[in-house]
CSV table of C-alpha atoms in Angstrom, one decimal:
chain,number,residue,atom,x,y,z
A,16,UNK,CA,-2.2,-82.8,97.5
A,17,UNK,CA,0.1,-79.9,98.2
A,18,UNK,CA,1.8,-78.9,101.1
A,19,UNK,CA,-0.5,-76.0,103.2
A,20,UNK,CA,1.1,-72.8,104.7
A,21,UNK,CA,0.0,-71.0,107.5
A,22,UNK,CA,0.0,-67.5,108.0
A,23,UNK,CA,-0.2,-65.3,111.5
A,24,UNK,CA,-2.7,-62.3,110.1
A,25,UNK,CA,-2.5,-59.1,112.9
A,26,UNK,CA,-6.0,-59.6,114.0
A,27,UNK,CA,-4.6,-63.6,114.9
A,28,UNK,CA,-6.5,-65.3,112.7
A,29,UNK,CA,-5.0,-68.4,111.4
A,30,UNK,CA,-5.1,-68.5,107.6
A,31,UNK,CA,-3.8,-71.7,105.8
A,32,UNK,CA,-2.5,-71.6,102.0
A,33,UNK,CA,-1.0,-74.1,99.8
A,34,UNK,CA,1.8,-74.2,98.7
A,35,UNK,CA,0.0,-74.5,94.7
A,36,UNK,CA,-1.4,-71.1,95.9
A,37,UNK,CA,1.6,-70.0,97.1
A,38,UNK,CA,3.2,-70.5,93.8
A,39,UNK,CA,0.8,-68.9,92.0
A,40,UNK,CA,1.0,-66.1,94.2
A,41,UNK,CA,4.2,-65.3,92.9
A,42,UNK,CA,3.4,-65.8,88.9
A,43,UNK,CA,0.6,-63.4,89.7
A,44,UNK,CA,3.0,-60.9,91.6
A,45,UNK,CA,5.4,-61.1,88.2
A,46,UNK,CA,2.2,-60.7,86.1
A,47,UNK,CA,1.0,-57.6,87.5
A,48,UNK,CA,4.2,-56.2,86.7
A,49,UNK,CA,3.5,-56.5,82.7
A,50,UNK,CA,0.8,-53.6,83.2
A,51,UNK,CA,0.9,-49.8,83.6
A,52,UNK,CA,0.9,-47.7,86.2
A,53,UNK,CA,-1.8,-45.1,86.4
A,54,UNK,CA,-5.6,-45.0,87.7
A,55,UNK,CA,-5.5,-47.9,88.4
A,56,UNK,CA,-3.7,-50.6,90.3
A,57,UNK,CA,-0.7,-53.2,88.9
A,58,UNK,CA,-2.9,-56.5,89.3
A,59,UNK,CA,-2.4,-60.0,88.4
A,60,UNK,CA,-4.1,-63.5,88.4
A,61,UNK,CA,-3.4,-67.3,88.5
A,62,UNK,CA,-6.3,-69.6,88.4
A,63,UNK,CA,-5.0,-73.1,89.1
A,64,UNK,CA,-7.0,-76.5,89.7
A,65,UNK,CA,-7.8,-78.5,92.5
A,66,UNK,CA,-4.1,-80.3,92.6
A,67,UNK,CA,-2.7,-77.0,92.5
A,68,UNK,CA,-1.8,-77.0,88.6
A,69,UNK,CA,-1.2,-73.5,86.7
A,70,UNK,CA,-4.6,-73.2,84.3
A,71,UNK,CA,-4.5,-69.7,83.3
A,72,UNK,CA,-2.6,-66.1,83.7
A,73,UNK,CA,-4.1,-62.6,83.6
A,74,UNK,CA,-2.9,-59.1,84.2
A,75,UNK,CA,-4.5,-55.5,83.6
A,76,UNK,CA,-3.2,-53.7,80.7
A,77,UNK,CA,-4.4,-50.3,82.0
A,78,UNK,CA,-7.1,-48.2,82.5
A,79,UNK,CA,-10.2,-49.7,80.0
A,80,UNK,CA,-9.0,-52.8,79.5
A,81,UNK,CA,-10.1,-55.7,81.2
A,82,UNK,CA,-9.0,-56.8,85.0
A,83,UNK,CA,-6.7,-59.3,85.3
A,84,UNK,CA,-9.5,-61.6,86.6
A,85,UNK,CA,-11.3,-60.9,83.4
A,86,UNK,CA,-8.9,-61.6,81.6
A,87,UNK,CA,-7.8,-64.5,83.1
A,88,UNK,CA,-11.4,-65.8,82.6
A,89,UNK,CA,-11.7,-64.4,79.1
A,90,UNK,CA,-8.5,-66.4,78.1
A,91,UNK,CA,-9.2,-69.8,79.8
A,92,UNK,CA,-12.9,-69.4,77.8
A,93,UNK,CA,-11.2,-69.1,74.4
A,94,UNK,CA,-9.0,-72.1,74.9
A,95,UNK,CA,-12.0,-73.9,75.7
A,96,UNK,CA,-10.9,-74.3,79.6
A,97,UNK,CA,-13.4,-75.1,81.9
A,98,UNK,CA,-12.5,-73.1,85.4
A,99,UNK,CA,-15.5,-75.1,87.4
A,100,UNK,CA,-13.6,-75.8,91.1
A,101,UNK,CA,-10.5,-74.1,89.9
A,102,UNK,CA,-9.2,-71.4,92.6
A,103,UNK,CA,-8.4,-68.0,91.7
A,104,UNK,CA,-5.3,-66.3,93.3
A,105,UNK,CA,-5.5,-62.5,92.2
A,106,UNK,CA,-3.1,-59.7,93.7
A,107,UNK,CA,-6.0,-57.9,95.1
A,108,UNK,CA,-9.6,-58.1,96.3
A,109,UNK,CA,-11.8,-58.8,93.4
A,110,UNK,CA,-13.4,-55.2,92.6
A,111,UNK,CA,-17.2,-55.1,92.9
A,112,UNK,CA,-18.1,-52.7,90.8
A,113,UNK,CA,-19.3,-51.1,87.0
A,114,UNK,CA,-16.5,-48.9,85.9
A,115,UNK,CA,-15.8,-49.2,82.2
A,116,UNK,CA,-15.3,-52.8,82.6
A,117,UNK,CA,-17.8,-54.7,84.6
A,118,UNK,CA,-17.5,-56.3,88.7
A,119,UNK,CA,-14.7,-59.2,88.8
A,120,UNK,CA,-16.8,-60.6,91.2
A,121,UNK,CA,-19.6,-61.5,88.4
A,122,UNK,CA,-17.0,-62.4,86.2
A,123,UNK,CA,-15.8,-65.0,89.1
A,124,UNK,CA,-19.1,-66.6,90.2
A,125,UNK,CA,-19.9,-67.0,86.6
A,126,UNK,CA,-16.9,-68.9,85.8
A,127,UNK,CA,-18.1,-71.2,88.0
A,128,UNK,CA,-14.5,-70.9,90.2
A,129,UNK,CA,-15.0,-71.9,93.6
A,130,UNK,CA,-12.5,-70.6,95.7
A,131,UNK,CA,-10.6,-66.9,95.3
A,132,UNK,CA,-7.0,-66.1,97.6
A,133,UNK,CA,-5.9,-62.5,97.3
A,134,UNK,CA,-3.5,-60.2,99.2
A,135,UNK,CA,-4.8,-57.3,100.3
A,136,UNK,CA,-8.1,-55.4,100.5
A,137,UNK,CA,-8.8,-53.0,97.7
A,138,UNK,CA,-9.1,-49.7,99.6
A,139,UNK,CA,-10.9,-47.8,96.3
A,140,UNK,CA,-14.3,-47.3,97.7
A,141,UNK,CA,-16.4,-47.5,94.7
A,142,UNK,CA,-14.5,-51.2,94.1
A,143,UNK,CA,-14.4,-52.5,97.2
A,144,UNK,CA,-16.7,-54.7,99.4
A,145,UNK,CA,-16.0,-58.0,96.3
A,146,UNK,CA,-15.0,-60.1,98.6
A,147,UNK,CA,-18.0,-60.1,100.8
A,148,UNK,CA,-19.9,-60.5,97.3
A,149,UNK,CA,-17.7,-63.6,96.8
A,150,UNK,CA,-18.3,-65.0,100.2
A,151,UNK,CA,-22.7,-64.1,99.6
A,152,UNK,CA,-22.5,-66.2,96.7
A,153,UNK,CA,-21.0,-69.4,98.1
A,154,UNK,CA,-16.8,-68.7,97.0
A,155,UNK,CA,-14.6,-69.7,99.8
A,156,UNK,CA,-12.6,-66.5,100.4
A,157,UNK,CA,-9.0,-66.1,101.8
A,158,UNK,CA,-6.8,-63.2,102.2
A,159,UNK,CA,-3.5,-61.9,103.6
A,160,UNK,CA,-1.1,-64.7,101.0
A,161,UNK,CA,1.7,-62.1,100.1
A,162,UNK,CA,0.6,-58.7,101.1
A,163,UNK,CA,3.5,-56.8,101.9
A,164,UNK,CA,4.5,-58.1,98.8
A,165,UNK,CA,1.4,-56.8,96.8
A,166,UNK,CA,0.8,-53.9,98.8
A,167,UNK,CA,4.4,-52.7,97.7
A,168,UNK,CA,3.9,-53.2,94.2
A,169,UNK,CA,1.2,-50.6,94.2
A,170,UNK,CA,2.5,-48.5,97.4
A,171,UNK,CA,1.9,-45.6,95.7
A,172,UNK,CA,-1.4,-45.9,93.8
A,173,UNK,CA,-1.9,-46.5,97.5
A,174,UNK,CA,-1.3,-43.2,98.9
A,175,UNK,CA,-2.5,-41.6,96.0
A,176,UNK,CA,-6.0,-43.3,96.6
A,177,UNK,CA,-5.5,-42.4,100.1
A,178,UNK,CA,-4.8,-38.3,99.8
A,179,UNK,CA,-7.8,-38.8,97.2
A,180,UNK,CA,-5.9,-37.4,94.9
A,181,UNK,CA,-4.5,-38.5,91.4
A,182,UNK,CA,-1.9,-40.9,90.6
A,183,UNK,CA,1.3,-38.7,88.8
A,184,UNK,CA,3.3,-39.5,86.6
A,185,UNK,CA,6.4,-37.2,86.0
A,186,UNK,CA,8.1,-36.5,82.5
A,187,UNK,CA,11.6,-35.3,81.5
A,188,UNK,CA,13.2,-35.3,78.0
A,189,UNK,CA,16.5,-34.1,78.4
A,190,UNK,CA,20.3,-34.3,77.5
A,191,UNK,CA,23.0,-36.4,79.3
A,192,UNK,CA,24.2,-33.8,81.1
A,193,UNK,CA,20.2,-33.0,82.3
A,194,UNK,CA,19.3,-30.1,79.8
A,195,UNK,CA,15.8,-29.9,78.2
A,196,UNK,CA,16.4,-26.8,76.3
A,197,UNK,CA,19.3,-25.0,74.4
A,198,UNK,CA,20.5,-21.8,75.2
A,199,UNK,CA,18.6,-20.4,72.2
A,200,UNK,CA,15.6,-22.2,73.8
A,201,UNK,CA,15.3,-24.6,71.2
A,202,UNK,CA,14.0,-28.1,72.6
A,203,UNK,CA,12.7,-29.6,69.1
A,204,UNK,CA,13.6,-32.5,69.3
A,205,UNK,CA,15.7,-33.4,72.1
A,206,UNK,CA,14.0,-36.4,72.1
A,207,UNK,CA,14.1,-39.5,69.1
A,208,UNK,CA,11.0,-40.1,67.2
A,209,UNK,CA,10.6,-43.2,69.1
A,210,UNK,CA,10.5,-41.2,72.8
A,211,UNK,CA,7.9,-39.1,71.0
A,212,UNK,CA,5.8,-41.9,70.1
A,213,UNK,CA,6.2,-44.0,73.6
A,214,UNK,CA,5.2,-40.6,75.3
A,215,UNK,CA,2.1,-40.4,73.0
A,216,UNK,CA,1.2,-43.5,74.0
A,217,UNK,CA,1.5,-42.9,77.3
A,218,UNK,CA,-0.9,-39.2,76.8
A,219,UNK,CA,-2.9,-41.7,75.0
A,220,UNK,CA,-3.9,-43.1,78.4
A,221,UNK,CA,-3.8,-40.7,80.7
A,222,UNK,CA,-6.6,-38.3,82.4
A,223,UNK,CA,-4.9,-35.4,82.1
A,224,UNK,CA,-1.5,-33.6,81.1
A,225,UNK,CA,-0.7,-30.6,82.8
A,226,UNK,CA,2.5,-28.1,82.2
A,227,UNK,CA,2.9,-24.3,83.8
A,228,UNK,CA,1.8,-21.2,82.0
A,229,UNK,CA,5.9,-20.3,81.1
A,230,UNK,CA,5.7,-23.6,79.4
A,231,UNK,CA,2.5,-22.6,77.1
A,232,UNK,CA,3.7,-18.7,76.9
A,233,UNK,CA,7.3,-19.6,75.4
A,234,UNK,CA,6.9,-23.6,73.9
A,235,UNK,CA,2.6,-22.8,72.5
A,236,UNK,CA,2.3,-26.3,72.9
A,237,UNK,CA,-0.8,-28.8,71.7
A,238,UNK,CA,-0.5,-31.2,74.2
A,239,UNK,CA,-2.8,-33.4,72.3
A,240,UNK,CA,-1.9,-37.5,71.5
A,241,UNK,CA,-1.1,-38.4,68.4
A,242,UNK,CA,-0.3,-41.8,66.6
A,243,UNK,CA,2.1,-42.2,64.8
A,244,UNK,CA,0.9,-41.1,61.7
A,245,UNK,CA,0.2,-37.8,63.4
A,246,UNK,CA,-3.4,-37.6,63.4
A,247,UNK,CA,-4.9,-37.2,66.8
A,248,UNK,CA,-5.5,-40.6,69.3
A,249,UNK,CA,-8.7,-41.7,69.5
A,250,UNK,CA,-8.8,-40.8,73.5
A,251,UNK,CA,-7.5,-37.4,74.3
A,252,UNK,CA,-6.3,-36.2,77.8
A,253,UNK,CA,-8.0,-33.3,79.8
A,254,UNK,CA,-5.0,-30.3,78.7
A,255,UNK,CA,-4.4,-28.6,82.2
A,256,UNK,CA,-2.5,-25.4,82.8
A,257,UNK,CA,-1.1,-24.4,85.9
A,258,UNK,CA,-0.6,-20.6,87.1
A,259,UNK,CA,-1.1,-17.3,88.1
A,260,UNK,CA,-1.1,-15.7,84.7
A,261,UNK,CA,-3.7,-15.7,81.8
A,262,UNK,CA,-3.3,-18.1,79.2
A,263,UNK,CA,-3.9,-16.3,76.0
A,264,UNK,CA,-6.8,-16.6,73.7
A,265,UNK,CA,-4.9,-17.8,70.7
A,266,UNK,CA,-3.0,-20.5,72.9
A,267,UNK,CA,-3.1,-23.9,71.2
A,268,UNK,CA,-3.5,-25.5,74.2
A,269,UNK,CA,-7.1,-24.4,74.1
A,270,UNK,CA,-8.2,-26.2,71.2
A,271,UNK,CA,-11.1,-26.3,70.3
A,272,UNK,CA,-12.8,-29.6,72.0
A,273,UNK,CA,-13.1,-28.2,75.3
A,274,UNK,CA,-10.6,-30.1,77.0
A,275,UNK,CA,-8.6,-27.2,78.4
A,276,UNK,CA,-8.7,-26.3,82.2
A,277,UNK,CA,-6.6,-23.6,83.7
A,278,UNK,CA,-5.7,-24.3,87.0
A,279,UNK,CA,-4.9,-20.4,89.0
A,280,UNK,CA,-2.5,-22.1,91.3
A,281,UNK,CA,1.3,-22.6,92.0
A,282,UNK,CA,0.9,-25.0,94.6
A,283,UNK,CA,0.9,-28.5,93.4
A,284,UNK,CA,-1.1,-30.1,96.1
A,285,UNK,CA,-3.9,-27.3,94.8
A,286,UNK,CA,-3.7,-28.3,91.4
A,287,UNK,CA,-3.8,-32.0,92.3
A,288,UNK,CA,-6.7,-31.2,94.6
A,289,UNK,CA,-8.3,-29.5,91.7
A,290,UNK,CA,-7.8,-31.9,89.2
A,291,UNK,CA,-9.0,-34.6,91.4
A,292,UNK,CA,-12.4,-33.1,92.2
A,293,UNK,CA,-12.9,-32.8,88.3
A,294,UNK,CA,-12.9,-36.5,88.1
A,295,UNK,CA,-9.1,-36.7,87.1
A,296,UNK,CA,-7.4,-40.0,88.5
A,297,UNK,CA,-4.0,-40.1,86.8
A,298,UNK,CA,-2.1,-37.1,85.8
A,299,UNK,CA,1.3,-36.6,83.8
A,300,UNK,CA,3.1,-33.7,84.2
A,301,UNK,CA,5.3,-32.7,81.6
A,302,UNK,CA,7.5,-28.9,82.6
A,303,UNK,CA,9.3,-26.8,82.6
A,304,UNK,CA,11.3,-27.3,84.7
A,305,UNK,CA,10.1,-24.8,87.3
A,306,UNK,CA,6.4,-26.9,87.8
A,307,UNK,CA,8.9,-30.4,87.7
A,308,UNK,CA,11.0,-29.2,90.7
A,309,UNK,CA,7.6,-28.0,92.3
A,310,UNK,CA,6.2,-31.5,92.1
A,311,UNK,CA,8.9,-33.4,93.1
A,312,UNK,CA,10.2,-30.8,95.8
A,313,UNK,CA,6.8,-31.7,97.4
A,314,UNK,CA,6.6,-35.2,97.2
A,315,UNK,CA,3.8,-36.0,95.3
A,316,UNK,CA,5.1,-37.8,91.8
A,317,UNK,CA,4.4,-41.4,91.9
A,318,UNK,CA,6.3,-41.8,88.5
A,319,UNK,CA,8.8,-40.7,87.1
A,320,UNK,CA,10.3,-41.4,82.7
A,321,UNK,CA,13.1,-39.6,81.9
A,322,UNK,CA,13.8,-40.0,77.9
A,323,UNK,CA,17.7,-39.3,78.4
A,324,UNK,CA,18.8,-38.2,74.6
A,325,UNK,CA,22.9,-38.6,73.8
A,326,UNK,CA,23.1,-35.4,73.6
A,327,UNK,CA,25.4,-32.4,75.5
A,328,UNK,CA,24.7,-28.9,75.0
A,329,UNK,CA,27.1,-27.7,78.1
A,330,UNK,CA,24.7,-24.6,78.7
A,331,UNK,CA,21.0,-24.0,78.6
A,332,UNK,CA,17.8,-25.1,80.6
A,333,UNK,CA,18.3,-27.8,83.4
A,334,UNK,CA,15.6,-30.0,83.8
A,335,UNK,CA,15.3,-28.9,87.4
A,336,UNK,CA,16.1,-26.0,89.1
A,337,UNK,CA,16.2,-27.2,92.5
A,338,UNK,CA,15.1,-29.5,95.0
A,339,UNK,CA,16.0,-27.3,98.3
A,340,UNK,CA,18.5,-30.2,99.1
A,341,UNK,CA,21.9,-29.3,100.4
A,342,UNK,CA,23.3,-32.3,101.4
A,343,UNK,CA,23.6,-35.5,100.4
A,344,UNK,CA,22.6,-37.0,103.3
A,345,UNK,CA,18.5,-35.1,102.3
A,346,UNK,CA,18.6,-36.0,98.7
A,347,UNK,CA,16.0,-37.9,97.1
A,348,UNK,CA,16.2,-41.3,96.7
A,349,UNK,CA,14.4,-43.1,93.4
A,350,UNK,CA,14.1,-47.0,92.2
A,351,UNK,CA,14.4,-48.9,89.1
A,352,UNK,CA,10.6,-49.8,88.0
A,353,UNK,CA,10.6,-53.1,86.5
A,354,UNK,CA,6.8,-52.8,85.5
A,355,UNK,CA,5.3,-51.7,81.9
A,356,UNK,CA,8.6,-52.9,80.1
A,357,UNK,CA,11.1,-53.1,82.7
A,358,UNK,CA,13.4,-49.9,84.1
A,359,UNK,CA,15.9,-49.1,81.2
A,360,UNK,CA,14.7,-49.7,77.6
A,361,UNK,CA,16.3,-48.3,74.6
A,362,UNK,CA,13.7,-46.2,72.4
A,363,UNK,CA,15.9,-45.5,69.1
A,364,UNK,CA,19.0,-43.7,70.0
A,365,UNK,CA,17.6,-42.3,72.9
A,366,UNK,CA,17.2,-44.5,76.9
A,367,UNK,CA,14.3,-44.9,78.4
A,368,UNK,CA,14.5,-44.5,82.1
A,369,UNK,CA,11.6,-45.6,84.5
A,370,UNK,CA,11.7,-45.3,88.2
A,371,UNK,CA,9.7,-44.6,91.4
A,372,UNK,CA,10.1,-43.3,94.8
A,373,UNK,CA,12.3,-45.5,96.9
A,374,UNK,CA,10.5,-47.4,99.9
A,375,UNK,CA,10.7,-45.0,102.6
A,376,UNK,CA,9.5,-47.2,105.7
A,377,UNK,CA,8.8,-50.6,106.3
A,378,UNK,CA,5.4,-51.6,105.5
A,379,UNK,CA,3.3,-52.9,108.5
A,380,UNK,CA,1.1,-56.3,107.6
A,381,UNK,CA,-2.2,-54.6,106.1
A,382,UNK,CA,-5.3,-55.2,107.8
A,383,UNK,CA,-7.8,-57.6,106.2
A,384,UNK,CA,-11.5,-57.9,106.4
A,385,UNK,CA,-11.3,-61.4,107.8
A,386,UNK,CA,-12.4,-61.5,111.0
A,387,UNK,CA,-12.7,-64.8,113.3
A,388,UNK,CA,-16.2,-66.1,112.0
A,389,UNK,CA,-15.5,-65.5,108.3
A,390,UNK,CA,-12.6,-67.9,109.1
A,391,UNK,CA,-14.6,-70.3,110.5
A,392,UNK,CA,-17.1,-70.6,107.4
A,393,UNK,CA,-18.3,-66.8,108.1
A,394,UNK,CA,-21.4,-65.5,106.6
């Protein structure tokens, strides 16, 4: 047997964990970090047996793929592992829902697992409530094991669910000394071959990309993904414009697949709010760098990947053109993001930097559905 935990919920319910659960807590925690961040959430999963033995590790590889209970599941099924009586300790409550993967919850009765621990309530509408579905079908529920923990690791899918608005993701190619265009106004290629391809990948994924008219008027861009043959990606994202002027007829942007939406706004929390009602979750924005100080001067990117080429130019077009910051003492404040291969990865000659916004406040314990009956056997 293993050693139980208790933990002191805010509504004074007594949950107890193991320490096996505890454990796998953690492995799940460091899971979740292997995935993307987007439309959906960083989760992972640890099924482990009745002694409290590691069976089985999943995580979600990103909007499509399957959950990390899912695939938890789907691996322990094709090493022949029965997960009968085993307890499944997931990141966050099981989703109970069809998206274009199907409810975690079915996935988790089926497997026959008995008892599910997760950290904090899924506050996604459409996929929340699987807990109660758990509970319905006989599996003994527990939350609240680690939540500050997970609710951190997603803080700001979070309050992007929250505004109901889409996640954003922020992107600058640029020079060392933070240029993203000569003084000619050539920008092809600040970036190595390999930045290209990682940020393909990444528009490969994505809802929608969205620059400002200046960028479309001056750079004509496509805007499309491409593999690395150059042929279009099999999933293109929505191609979104933002600004007061016209874009012209002959812009490639347009296309001709009608994935092109011009947004007539230069406020960002507009566009957002625009983009959002369309049915757009997760949303890169890639410059100038007029529409990348707009963003980040009003707080909304949730991302940000700077492809930092070893390059100087000395003159020419700064990434930003400023924050309204005077002082030190107001600027902002960013983190290393060790998720979706780690914070600092070399892409040929070029870095890779991936951060997000520093914590700002100390999170307060979540709430929890539990309440005292559900503790005491509940439904």
């Amino acid at each position: 047997m293993t050693a139980r935990v208790e933990l002191q919920p805010a509504d004074g319910v007594v949950t107890a964990f193991t320490s096996g659960e505890t454990q796998a807590m953690g492995l799940a925690l460091q899971a979740a970090l292997k995935g993307p961040r987007g439309a959906n959430p960083l989760v992972g999963a640890v099924v482990i047996d009745s002694g409290g033995r590691h069976v089985v590790t999943g995580y979600h590889r990103g909007a499509g793929t399957a959950h990390a209970e899912a695939d938890a599941i789907t691996q322990a099924a094709d090493a022949g592992l029965d997960l009968s009586g085993c307890t499944m300790v997931v990141t966050l409550e099981p989703c109970n829902h069809v998206g274009r993967t199907g409810p975690c919850t079915e996935a988790i009765i089926g497997a026959g697992i008995t008892d599910v621990v997760y950290a904090v309530d899924d506050p996604h509408d459409p996929a929340a409530g699987g807990a109660a579905t758990l509970r319905a079908a006989g599996v003994h529920v527990r939350s609240g094991l680690a939540a500050e923990e997970s609710l951190d690791l997603n803080r700001q899918w979070f309050e992007a669910v929250a505004a109901k608005r889409p996640f954003v993701t922020l992107h600058i190619a640029q020079t060392l000394d933070a240029r993203i265009a000569a003084e000619d106004g050539t920008s092809q290629w600040i970036s190595s071959p390999e930045s290209l391809a990682d940020n393909h990948g990444i528009r490969g994924r994505i809802d929608a990309i969205l620059v400002g008219t200046q960028t479309v008027l001056v750079d004509n861009p496509r805007l499309t993904a491409r593999d690395s043959s150059g042929q279009p990606a099999p999933k293109q994202p929505v191609r979104a414009v933002m600004g007061l002027r016209d874009v012209p007829a002959d812009a490639a942007i347009l296309g001709d697949d009608g994935l092109a939406v011009h947004l007539p706004t230069r406020d960002p929390r507009e566009a957002l709010t625009l983009l959002y009602e369309s049915g757009i979750r997760h949303v890169m924005v890639e410059g100038g760098s007029r529409i990348l100080s707009a963003f980040l001067s009003a707080g909304l990117v949730d991302e940000l990947i700077v492809y930092l080429a070893p390059t100087l130019l000395g003159s020419g077009t700064p990434a930003l053109n400023g924050l309204g910051i005077t002082s030190l003492l107001d600027a902002q404040q960013w983190e290393w993001d060790a998720s979706d291969g780690g914070a600092v990865r070399t892409l040929g000659r070029d870095l890779r930097l991936h951060l997000r916004p520093q914590r700002r406040v100390a999170l307060d314990h979540p709430p929890t559905r539990d309440t005292a009956e559900q503790a005491q056997g509940g439904y």
